[in-house]
C-alpha cells in the first residue's frame, strides 16, 4: 500500500512515550509498504532523517518540519494563531506551510491511506482529498491535557486551550475513517466528546528484551518510574512514599523505595531521604527496573495504557496497581489490581513475604507481556486497519 504518514513528533525520538509507538510501527511496516513520513517537531532533530533513517525504516522517505525560530518565539506565535483561528495551538505545531505543501504533493503522487499520528494531526483528514485517513490519537487529548504540569505563566498563556482541544476532537475526529486509541476506556472518552467518530482500540506494545534476573525479596525495593512532567506520575510517587511505603515498613522494616524518571519536580525530589532513592534521567530504564522488587503504580488519574506497567512486567517484576494503572492491561498474571492504599500495601507485603510466589508472579508478568503486548501484533493491527479503511 501507498501510505502518507504525518506525525506530530519525530518518530525516532524514542524517549517520547507517544513518538516511539510510530517508531516501532515504521520499523515493521516499512518493509511491506510504500511509506512517506512527514514529521513535525520542536527541537532540531538529533539525526538527519534523510541520511540516517533509511536502514531503520527500510528506505522510507522521512522529512522533518520544525520551527525556524526559537521554541519560545514559536510557542507565542502559535498562541496568536490559536486565538485567531479557534484551534489548539498544537495544530499549528503540525500544520506548518512547508509540511502542508509536502502533504498535498504526497497525496497528488498517489496514496491509498493517510496515517495521522498524534495530537494536532486530525484536521488533516479533511485535507486528504478523499483518501481515507486513520488518526492515531493514542490517548484522549482533552483528558491528558488536564494532566500536564505547567508553570504559572504557561497556565495563564494556555488559558482557553482546553476548550479548543475539546472542540477540535468533536469537530475533526468524525472526519477520519478511524480514530485509534489504546484502551476501551479511552474509546469511551472519545465517544463522549466526539460521538460521530469511529474508534478502534489497538494496545501499545513493549520490547521484552533479554530474560531478566528473577525478582528477589532479599533486598525489598518498592519501585516506580515515569516521566514526571505528568501530574499523575508525581501523585503516584508521592502516594507510594507517603502512604503505601510506611504501611509496608510496618511489616517489612527493611523495605526501601526506588523512584526513577525524567525531570522530577521539587515534590518528587523532596521525597528523597533514608530508604528513598531517586534516579533522574537514567539512560537505561531496564537496568533500574531490575533493581526493583515490586513495581507499585498507584495511579489515580490519566488516560491510556501505562507503558511503565508493561515495562515492569517485561522486566519480570510483579506489579501492584490501581484500576487506572491497569487500564488496558487488567488484573492477574503478575498484576494485582487493588482498590485502596491499604490493600496496595497488603499486596506488596504478601509478595515480599513469599519469595517463591514473588518470583512466580514476575515470571507470569513477563510471559503475559510477551504473549499479549508485542509490537509485531500492534503493527499487524495497524496494517489491517489500513486495509479495512482503504476498501470502504
Coordinates of C-alpha atoms in Angstrom, one line a residue:
X1 CA 0.0 0.0 0.0
X2 CA 1.0 3.6 -0.5
X3 CA 0.8 5.4 2.9
X4 CA 1.4 9.0 3.8
X5 CA 2.2 9.4 7.4
X6 CA 2.1 12.7 9.3
X7 CA 3.5 12.7 12.8
X8 CA 3.1 15.4 15.4
X9 CA 6.6 14.3 16.8
X10 CA 9.8 12.9 15.4
X11 CA 9.2 9.1 15.4
X12 CA 12.9 8.5 16.0
X13 CA 12.8 10.3 19.4
X14 CA 12.3 7.0 21.2
X15 CA 12.4 8.6 24.7
X16 CA 9.0 10.1 24.0
X17 CA 6.1 7.8 25.0
X18 CA 3.9 8.8 22.1
X19 CA 6.6 9.1 19.4
X20 CA 8.1 5.7 20.0
X21 CA 4.8 4.0 19.1
X22 CA 5.2 5.2 15.5
X23 CA 8.9 4.3 15.5
X24 CA 8.1 0.6 16.2
X25 CA 5.3 0.6 13.7
X26 CA 7.5 2.0 10.9
X27 CA 10.3 -0.4 11.6
X28 CA 7.9 -3.3 10.9
X29 CA 5.6 -1.8 8.3
X30 CA 8.1 0.0 6.1
X31 CA 9.4 -3.4 4.8
X32 CA 5.9 -4.2 3.4
X33 CA 4.5 -0.8 2.2
X34 CA 5.5 2.3 0.3
X35 CA 5.5 4.9 3.1
X36 CA 6.3 8.6 3.1
X37 CA 6.8 10.2 6.6
X38 CA 6.3 13.9 7.2
X39 CA 7.3 14.7 10.8
X40 CA 6.8 17.8 12.9
X41 CA 8.9 18.6 15.9
X42 CA 10.1 21.3 18.2
X43 CA 13.9 21.0 18.6
X44 CA 16.3 20.4 15.8
X45 CA 16.4 16.7 15.1
X46 CA 19.2 14.7 16.6
X47 CA 19.7 12.9 13.3
X48 CA 19.4 13.8 9.7
X49 CA 16.4 11.7 8.8
X50 CA 17.1 11.7 5.1
X51 CA 20.6 10.3 5.6
X52 CA 20.4 8.2 8.7
X53 CA 17.0 6.6 8.9
X54 CA 17.0 4.7 5.7
X55 CA 18.1 1.5 7.3
X56 CA 15.9 1.9 10.3
X57 CA 12.8 2.4 8.2
X58 CA 13.8 0.3 5.2
X59 CA 14.4 3.2 2.8
X60 CA 11.2 5.1 3.8
X61 CA 11.4 8.8 2.8
X62 CA 11.3 10.8 6.1
X63 CA 11.2 14.6 6.1
X64 CA 11.3 16.7 9.2
X65 CA 9.4 20.1 9.5
X66 CA 10.3 22.2 12.6
X67 CA 10.3 25.8 13.5
X68 CA 12.8 28.2 12.1
X69 CA 12.7 30.4 15.1
X70 CA 13.4 29.8 18.8
X71 CA 10.9 27.4 20.6
X72 CA 9.7 30.3 22.9
X73 CA 9.0 32.6 19.9
X74 CA 7.4 29.8 18.0
X75 CA 5.2 29.0 21.0
X76 CA 4.0 32.6 21.3
X77 CA 3.4 32.8 17.5
X78 CA 1.3 29.6 17.7
X79 CA -0.7 31.0 20.6
X80 CA -1.6 34.0 18.5
X81 CA -2.6 31.8 15.6
X82 CA -4.8 29.7 18.0
X83 CA -6.6 32.8 19.2
X84 CA -7.3 33.9 15.6
X85 CA -8.5 30.5 14.3
X86 CA -10.1 28.9 17.4
X87 CA -7.9 25.8 17.1
X88 CA -5.5 24.4 19.7
X89 CA -2.0 25.9 19.3
X90 CA -0.6 22.4 18.8
X91 CA -2.4 22.2 15.5
X92 CA -0.1 24.9 14.1
X93 CA 2.8 23.0 15.6
X94 CA 2.0 20.4 12.9
X95 CA 0.4 22.4 10.2
X96 CA 3.4 24.4 9.1
X97 CA 3.3 25.7 5.5
X98 CA 6.2 23.5 4.3
X99 CA 4.6 20.4 5.8
X100 CA 1.2 21.2 4.3
X101 CA 2.8 21.6 0.9
X102 CA 4.6 18.3 1.2
X103 CA 1.4 16.6 2.3
X104 CA -0.5 17.9 -0.7
X105 CA 2.3 16.8 -3.0
X106 CA 2.5 13.3 -1.5
X107 CA -1.3 12.9 -1.9
X108 CA -1.1 14.1 -5.5
X109 CA 1.6 11.5 -6.2
X110 CA -0.9 8.8 -5.1
X111 CA -1.9 7.3 -1.8
X112 CA -4.1 4.5 -0.5
X113 CA -4.4 5.7 3.1
X114 CA -3.2 8.6 5.3
X115 CA -1.9 7.8 8.8
X116 CA -2.1 10.8 11.1
X117 CA -0.1 10.2 14.3
X118 CA -0.6 12.3 17.4
X119 CA -2.4 15.3 18.7
X120 CA -2.9 18.1 16.3
X121 CA -2.9 16.0 13.2
X122 CA -6.7 15.1 13.0
X123 CA -7.6 18.2 11.0
X124 CA -5.6 16.9 8.0
X125 CA -8.2 14.2 7.5
X126 CA -10.4 16.8 5.8
X127 CA -7.5 17.8 3.6
X128 CA -6.8 14.3 2.2
X129 CA -8.8 14.7 -1.0
X130 CA -10.9 11.7 -0.4
X131 CA -8.0 9.4 0.7
X132 CA -9.2 7.6 3.8
X133 CA -7.4 8.8 7.0
X134 CA -6.6 7.0 10.2
X135 CA -6.0 9.3 13.1
X136 CA -3.9 7.8 15.9
X137 CA -4.9 9.8 18.9
X138 CA -3.0 7.5 21.3
X139 CA -4.8 9.0 24.3
X140 CA -7.8 11.3 24.5
X141 CA -6.2 14.7 24.1
X142 CA -8.7 16.7 26.3
X143 CA -8.2 14.2 29.1
X144 CA -4.4 14.2 29.1
X145 CA -4.2 17.9 28.6
X146 CA -5.6 18.4 32.0
X147 CA -2.9 16.1 33.5
X148 CA 0.1 18.2 32.3
X149 CA 2.3 20.1 34.8
X150 CA 2.7 23.7 33.7
X151 CA 4.3 26.7 35.2
X152 CA 2.1 29.5 36.3
X153 CA 2.9 31.7 33.3
X154 CA 2.1 28.7 31.0
X155 CA -1.2 28.2 32.7
X156 CA -2.1 31.8 32.1
X157 CA -0.9 31.8 28.4
X158 CA -2.6 28.5 27.7
X159 CA -6.0 29.6 29.1
X160 CA -8.7 28.7 26.6
X161 CA -6.7 25.8 25.1
X162 CA -8.7 23.1 27.0
X163 CA -11.9 24.2 25.4
X164 CA -10.4 24.4 21.9
X165 CA -9.0 20.9 22.3
X166 CA -12.4 19.5 23.2
X167 CA -14.0 21.3 20.2
X168 CA -11.2 20.1 18.0
X169 CA -11.9 16.5 18.9
X170 CA -15.6 16.9 18.4
X171 CA -15.2 18.7 15.1
X172 CA -12.4 16.7 13.4
X173 CA -12.4 13.2 14.7
X174 CA -15.5 12.3 12.9
X175 CA -13.8 13.2 9.6
X176 CA -11.3 10.4 10.0
X177 CA -12.1 6.9 8.7
X178 CA -11.0 5.7 12.2
X179 CA -9.6 7.1 15.4
X180 CA -7.1 4.9 17.2
X181 CA -6.7 4.7 21.0
X182 CA -5.1 2.1 23.2
X183 CA -7.8 1.1 25.7
X184 CA -11.5 0.6 25.9
X185 CA -11.8 3.4 28.5
X186 CA -10.1 5.8 26.1
X187 CA -12.6 4.8 23.4
X188 CA -15.5 5.7 25.7
X189 CA -13.9 9.1 26.4
X190 CA -13.5 9.8 22.7
X191 CA -17.1 8.7 22.0
X192 CA -18.2 11.2 24.7
X193 CA -16.6 14.2 23.1
X194 CA -16.9 13.1 19.5
X195 CA -19.9 10.8 19.2
X196 CA -19.7 10.7 15.4
X197 CA -16.2 9.2 15.4
X198 CA -15.4 5.6 14.5
X199 CA -13.0 4.5 17.2
X200 CA -10.6 1.5 17.1
X201 CA -8.6 0.1 20.1
X202 CA -5.0 -1.0 19.4
X203 CA -2.9 -1.5 22.5
X204 CA 0.7 -0.4 22.7
X205 CA 3.4 -3.0 22.7
X206 CA 6.7 -3.3 24.7
X207 CA 10.1 -4.7 23.8
X208 CA 10.6 -7.7 26.1
X209 CA 14.4 -7.7 25.8
X210 CA 16.6 -10.4 27.3
X211 CA 15.4 -12.6 30.1
X212 CA 15.9 -10.5 33.3
X213 CA 17.2 -11.8 36.6
X214 CA 14.3 -13.0 38.8
X215 CA 12.7 -10.7 41.4
X216 CA 14.2 -11.3 44.8
X217 CA 12.9 -10.3 48.3
X218 CA 16.4 -10.4 49.7
X219 CA 16.6 -6.6 49.3
X220 CA 12.9 -5.5 49.3
X221 CA 12.6 -2.5 47.0
X222 CA 9.3 -0.8 46.0
X223 CA 9.8 0.8 42.6
X224 CA 8.1 3.3 40.4
X225 CA 9.2 5.0 37.2
X226 CA 7.7 7.5 34.8
X227 CA 8.1 10.9 33.2
X228 CA 7.4 13.5 35.9
X229 CA 6.0 16.1 33.5
X230 CA 2.8 14.3 34.2
X231 CA 0.9 15.2 37.4
X232 CA -0.4 11.6 37.6
X233 CA 3.1 10.3 37.9
X234 CA 4.0 12.9 40.5
X235 CA 0.9 11.9 42.5
X236 CA 1.8 8.2 42.2
X237 CA 5.3 8.8 43.5
X238 CA 4.1 10.8 46.5
X239 CA 1.4 8.3 47.4
X240 CA 4.0 5.5 47.2
X241 CA 6.4 7.2 49.6
X242 CA 3.9 9.0 51.9
X243 CA 1.1 6.4 52.2
X244 CA 2.0 2.9 50.9
X245 CA 5.6 2.6 52.0
X246 CA 5.1 3.4 55.7
X247 CA 2.4 0.6 55.9
X248 CA 4.7 -1.8 54.1
X249 CA 7.6 -1.0 56.5
X250 CA 5.3 -1.7 59.5
X251 CA 5.5 -5.4 58.4
X252 CA 8.8 -5.4 56.4
X253 CA 11.1 -2.8 58.1
X254 CA 13.9 -3.3 55.5
X255 CA 11.7 -2.2 52.6
X256 CA 13.0 0.7 50.5
X257 CA 11.7 2.8 47.7
X258 CA 13.4 3.5 44.3
X259 CA 11.9 6.3 42.1
X260 CA 13.1 6.7 38.5
X261 CA 12.1 9.2 35.9
X262 CA 12.9 12.2 33.8
X263 CA 12.6 15.8 35.0
X264 CA 11.5 15.2 38.6
X265 CA 10.0 18.4 40.2
X266 CA 10.5 19.5 43.7
X267 CA 7.6 17.4 45.0
X268 CA 9.4 14.3 43.9
X269 CA 13.0 15.4 44.9
X270 CA 11.7 16.2 48.4
X271 CA 10.7 12.6 48.8
X272 CA 14.4 11.5 48.9
X273 CA 15.7 10.5 52.3
X274 CA 16.7 7.5 54.3
X275 CA 15.3 4.5 52.4
X276 CA 14.1 6.5 49.4
X277 CA 16.4 6.8 46.3
X278 CA 15.7 8.9 43.2
X279 CA 17.4 8.3 39.9
X280 CA 16.6 11.1 37.5
X281 CA 17.1 10.9 33.7
X282 CA 18.6 7.5 33.5
X283 CA 19.9 6.3 30.1
X284 CA 18.6 2.7 30.6
X285 CA 15.3 2.1 32.3
X286 CA 15.8 -1.7 32.2
X287 CA 18.8 -1.5 34.4
X288 CA 16.8 0.4 37.0
X289 CA 13.8 -1.9 36.8
X290 CA 15.8 -5.0 37.7
X291 CA 16.9 -3.2 40.9
X292 CA 13.2 -3.1 42.0
X293 CA 11.4 -6.0 43.7
X294 CA 7.8 -4.9 43.3
X295 CA 6.6 -2.2 40.9
X296 CA 3.9 -0.1 42.6
X297 CA 1.8 2.1 40.3
X298 CA -0.7 4.0 42.4
X299 CA -2.3 5.9 39.5
X300 CA -5.4 8.0 40.3
X301 CA -5.7 9.9 37.1
X302 CA -4.5 10.0 33.5
X303 CA -5.5 8.1 30.4
X304 CA -4.1 5.5 28.1
X305 CA -2.2 2.2 28.7
X306 CA 0.6 2.6 31.2
X307 CA 3.8 1.8 29.4
X308 CA 5.6 1.8 32.8
X309 CA 3.4 -1.2 33.9
X310 CA 4.2 -3.1 30.6
X311 CA 7.9 -2.3 31.1
X312 CA 8.0 -3.5 34.6
X313 CA 6.2 -6.7 33.6
X314 CA 8.7 -7.2 30.8
X315 CA 11.5 -6.9 33.4
X316 CA 9.9 -9.7 35.3
X317 CA 8.7 -7.6 38.2
X318 CA 5.3 -8.1 39.7
X319 CA 3.0 -5.1 39.7
X320 CA 0.7 -3.7 42.3
X321 CA -1.6 -1.0 40.9
X322 CA -4.9 0.7 40.9
X323 CA -7.6 0.3 38.3
X324 CA -6.3 3.4 36.5
X325 CA -2.8 1.9 36.4
X326 CA -4.1 -1.4 34.9
X327 CA -6.2 0.3 32.2
X328 CA -5.9 -1.7 29.0
X329 CA -3.9 -4.5 30.9
X330 CA -6.2 -5.9 33.5
X331 CA -5.8 -8.0 36.7
X332 CA -4.0 -11.3 37.1
X333 CA -0.8 -12.9 35.7
X334 CA 1.7 -10.8 37.6
X335 CA -0.6 -7.7 38.0
X336 CA -2.5 -7.2 41.3
X337 CA -5.2 -4.6 40.9
X338 CA -6.4 -3.2 44.3
X339 CA -8.9 -0.6 45.3
X340 CA -7.2 1.4 48.1
X341 CA -3.8 2.3 49.6
X342 CA -4.2 -0.2 52.5
X343 CA -4.9 -3.0 50.0
X344 CA -1.9 -2.0 47.9
X345 CA 0.4 -2.2 51.0
X346 CA -1.0 -5.6 51.9
X347 CA -0.5 -6.9 48.4
X348 CA 3.1 -5.7 48.4
X349 CA 3.7 -7.3 51.9
X350 CA 2.2 -10.5 50.7
X351 CA 4.7 -10.7 47.8
X352 CA 7.7 -9.8 49.9
X353 CA 6.9 -12.5 52.5
X354 CA 6.5 -15.2 49.8
X355 CA 9.8 -15.4 47.8
X356 CA 8.6 -18.2 45.6
X357 CA 5.3 -16.5 44.9
X358 CA 7.2 -13.3 44.2
X359 CA 9.3 -14.9 41.5
X360 CA 6.4 -16.8 40.0
X361 CA 4.4 -13.6 39.8
X362 CA 7.3 -11.8 38.0
X363 CA 7.7 -14.7 35.6
X364 CA 3.9 -14.7 34.9
X365 CA 4.0 -10.9 34.3
X366 CA 6.8 -11.2 31.7
X367 CA 5.1 -14.2 30.0
X368 CA 1.9 -12.2 29.7
X369 CA 3.7 -9.2 28.1
X370 CA 5.5 -11.5 25.5
X371 CA 2.2 -13.2 24.6
X372 CA -0.2 -10.2 24.6
X373 CA 1.7 -6.9 24.1
X374 CA 4.2 -7.4 21.3
X375 CA 5.0 -4.7 18.8
X376 CA 4.5 -7.1 15.9
X377 CA 0.9 -7.6 16.9
X378 CA 0.5 -3.8 17.2
X379 CA 1.9 -3.3 13.7
X380 CA -0.3 -6.0 12.2
X381 CA -3.4 -4.4 13.8
X382 CA -2.5 -1.1 12.2
X383 CA -1.9 -2.7 8.8
X384 CA -5.2 -4.5 8.9
X385 CA -6.9 -1.1 9.8
X386 CA -5.2 0.5 6.7
X387 CA -6.6 -2.3 4.5
X388 CA -10.0 -2.0 6.1
X389 CA -10.4 1.7 5.6
X390 CA -8.9 1.7 2.1
X391 CA -11.6 -0.8 1.0
X392 CA -14.6 1.1 2.2

